[in-house]
């Protein structure tokens, strides 16, 4: 019955590799997000999608490419991983016209 | 864009005492102000929210107040318990697509 689920939960990879994180929500929400939480716990929005359309791209390097095949899924692909990409990445969703965000359990990405 | 500042960054309270966290925001168009609680290793979860047409909202031991003129809002936790220990985030939004978060407050409740 998980509302927002993302996989994998942990991801350890070497610099320069390409990796993907998947996110799915079964809440019927129209809007989905990716947030990055750094080591100081700061939560920063990266992308926002509404009904599969990109709404917000918060000056994220173009090595990060989100893809929304349908409104229940928002995946994040990262090319040429760098040490500074190490963080916890949270997927979230919210209903249309309501900004309460429901978060996934997070993906802890470690780049070595 | 919206800028949200949150204070203090850490807060230690004795069990049973009250805890207060304060946030200020920059965009006067912001109209939605949620508070999230994040326990260690877990996801952020909404605990209470307030909209700009309301000055105060209460839910059991937690309450939020909003001063639109001064552009600040606060979270109050009364009769704190050990399970209240967590990181608390305030946020502000002026549209339906983006929440701007404060930097977080680590609350520790001492038994």
XYZ file of C-alpha atoms in Angstrom:
223
model
C 0.000 0.000 0.000
C 3.007 2.294 -0.328
C 1.787 5.656 -1.610
C 5.026 6.980 -3.139
C 7.705 4.385 -3.741
C 11.155 4.863 -5.170
C 13.890 2.414 -6.027
C 16.587 1.706 -5.189
C 16.794 2.741 -1.545
C 20.597 2.753 -1.616
C 22.892 3.320 -4.569
C 26.690 3.252 -4.414
C 28.513 3.934 -7.643
C 31.773 5.233 -9.050
C 32.399 8.679 -10.473
C 31.604 8.943 -14.133
C 28.905 6.269 -14.114
C 25.293 6.767 -15.245
C 22.469 5.732 -12.918
C 18.683 5.939 -12.672
C 16.242 6.234 -9.801
C 12.626 5.235 -10.316
C 9.550 6.679 -8.632
C 5.924 5.635 -8.712
C 2.864 6.969 -6.887
C -0.506 5.255 -6.538
C -2.319 8.260 -5.058
C -3.726 9.515 -8.344
C -1.843 12.800 -7.972
C -1.198 15.060 -10.946
C 2.061 16.595 -9.762
C 5.364 14.891 -8.997
C 8.697 16.251 -7.794
C 12.325 15.416 -7.214
C 14.040 16.917 -4.182
C 17.694 16.664 -3.179
C 18.654 16.542 0.504
C 22.314 17.232 1.141
C 24.441 16.256 4.127
C 23.242 19.326 6.031
C 19.649 18.106 5.637
C 18.702 20.982 3.325
C 15.774 20.029 1.057
C 15.958 21.626 -2.367
C 13.543 21.135 -5.235
C 15.089 19.935 -8.476
C 12.148 19.289 -10.800
C 8.402 19.468 -10.815
C 6.109 17.740 -13.308
C 2.381 18.204 -13.760
C 0.551 15.622 -15.862
C 3.817 14.474 -17.440
C 4.841 18.039 -18.354
C 7.928 19.704 -16.893
C 6.896 22.721 -14.836
C 9.981 23.562 -12.804
C 13.661 22.970 -13.469
C 15.618 24.606 -10.688
C 18.944 25.249 -12.429
C 19.918 21.622 -12.124
C 22.933 20.530 -14.251
C 21.820 18.944 -17.490
C 23.500 15.717 -16.382
C 20.207 15.219 -14.515
C 17.339 14.261 -16.796
C 13.882 13.503 -15.425
C 11.415 11.443 -17.427
C 7.709 11.044 -16.822
C 6.209 8.255 -18.975
C 2.812 8.813 -17.330
C 1.515 10.894 -14.457
C 2.107 8.071 -11.944
C 5.825 7.773 -12.689
C 8.732 10.182 -12.548
C 12.202 8.742 -13.030
C 15.529 10.490 -12.625
C 18.531 9.645 -14.775
C 21.945 11.001 -13.867
C 24.869 10.981 -16.296
C 28.561 11.230 -15.484
C 28.101 11.111 -11.717
C 30.279 13.389 -9.590
C 31.268 13.234 -5.917
C 29.058 16.253 -5.226
C 25.993 14.346 -6.393
C 26.131 12.254 -3.211
C 22.907 13.002 -1.330
C 19.498 11.597 -0.529
C 17.059 12.068 -3.402
C 13.374 12.212 -2.560
C 10.529 11.780 -4.967
C 7.210 13.354 -3.935
C 3.721 13.866 -5.301
C 0.789 16.158 -4.604
C -2.776 16.584 -5.854
C -3.646 19.278 -8.350
C -4.403 22.588 -6.624
C -3.064 21.385 -3.279
C 0.564 21.726 -2.329
C 0.776 19.083 0.422
C 3.603 16.859 -0.785
C 3.801 13.140 -0.022
C 7.383 11.903 -0.037
C 8.890 8.597 -1.022
C 11.332 6.872 1.338
C 14.358 8.404 -0.369
C 17.323 7.053 -2.315
C 20.706 7.492 -0.674
C 23.185 7.974 -3.507
C 26.882 7.669 -2.708
C 29.411 8.441 -5.394
C 32.922 7.126 -4.727
C 12.013 33.131 -5.951
C 10.842 32.416 -2.430
C 13.455 32.429 0.345
C 12.571 30.800 3.660
C 14.713 31.266 6.758
C 14.299 29.023 9.792
C 15.540 29.419 13.368
C 16.980 27.938 15.468
C 18.980 25.280 13.652
C 19.086 23.114 16.787
C 16.816 23.051 19.814
C 17.177 20.973 22.968
C 14.270 20.895 25.405
C 13.418 19.027 28.569
C 10.604 16.527 28.233
C 7.328 18.234 29.073
C 8.547 21.704 28.073
C 7.468 23.598 24.961
C 9.412 24.018 21.726
C 9.053 26.927 19.303
C 10.496 27.140 15.806
C 10.260 30.321 13.746
C 10.356 30.921 10.003
C 10.311 33.993 7.810
C 9.561 34.148 4.102
C 10.319 36.696 1.442
C 7.522 36.477 -1.145
C 4.358 38.230 0.009
C 2.405 36.186 -2.579
C 3.044 32.963 -0.625
C -0.225 31.530 0.620
C 0.512 28.029 1.902
C 2.775 27.201 4.857
C 3.291 23.535 5.796
C 5.479 22.007 8.467
C 7.192 18.670 7.952
C 8.762 16.312 10.479
C 11.614 14.046 9.448
C 12.735 11.328 11.825
C 16.230 9.911 11.457
C 16.530 7.939 8.219
C 12.891 8.475 7.309
C 10.958 10.564 4.822
C 9.614 14.047 5.616
C 5.956 13.893 6.641
C 3.443 16.700 6.915
C 2.399 17.398 10.514
C 0.403 20.597 10.137
C -0.186 23.325 7.580
C -1.795 26.738 7.430
C -3.114 28.892 4.627
C -2.880 32.647 4.354
C -6.516 33.274 5.244
C -5.986 31.787 8.722
C -3.925 33.215 11.579
C -3.631 30.157 13.786
C -4.262 26.429 13.614
C -3.990 23.792 16.311
C -3.855 19.998 16.283
C -3.511 18.412 19.720
C -0.027 19.341 21.001
C 1.098 21.231 17.902
C 0.026 24.652 16.695
C 1.088 26.998 13.946
C 0.693 30.767 13.835
C 1.010 33.031 10.813
C 1.685 36.756 10.680
C 1.258 37.815 7.058
C 2.167 41.424 7.693
C 5.520 40.480 9.170
C 5.893 37.486 6.842
C 6.668 35.008 9.549
C 5.129 31.830 10.899
C 5.917 29.624 13.858
C 5.479 26.050 15.053
C 4.678 25.437 18.699
C 4.950 22.002 20.303
C 3.642 21.725 23.864
C 4.305 19.004 26.444
C 7.168 17.623 24.386
C 7.814 13.883 24.402
C 10.872 11.859 23.334
C 9.099 10.874 20.103
C 9.018 14.557 19.135
C 12.800 14.372 18.579
C 13.322 14.879 14.835
C 14.229 17.466 12.211
C 11.406 19.915 11.523
C 11.119 21.846 8.266
C 8.964 24.827 7.511
C 8.051 25.611 3.912
C 6.257 28.237 1.892
C 4.518 28.127 -1.457
C 2.917 30.719 -3.731
C 1.908 28.376 -6.516
C 0.880 24.772 -6.864
C 4.172 23.411 -8.100
C 6.908 24.360 -5.701
C 7.554 24.260 -1.977
C 10.537 26.248 -0.726
C 11.880 24.714 2.472
C 13.688 26.241 5.407
C 17.025 24.745 6.443
C 15.506 22.613 9.195
C 15.587 22.538 13.004
C 16.945 19.516 14.839
C 14.833 19.090 17.972
C 16.102 16.918 20.796
C 13.812 16.149 23.718
C 15.765 15.224 26.844
C 14.145 12.647 29.107
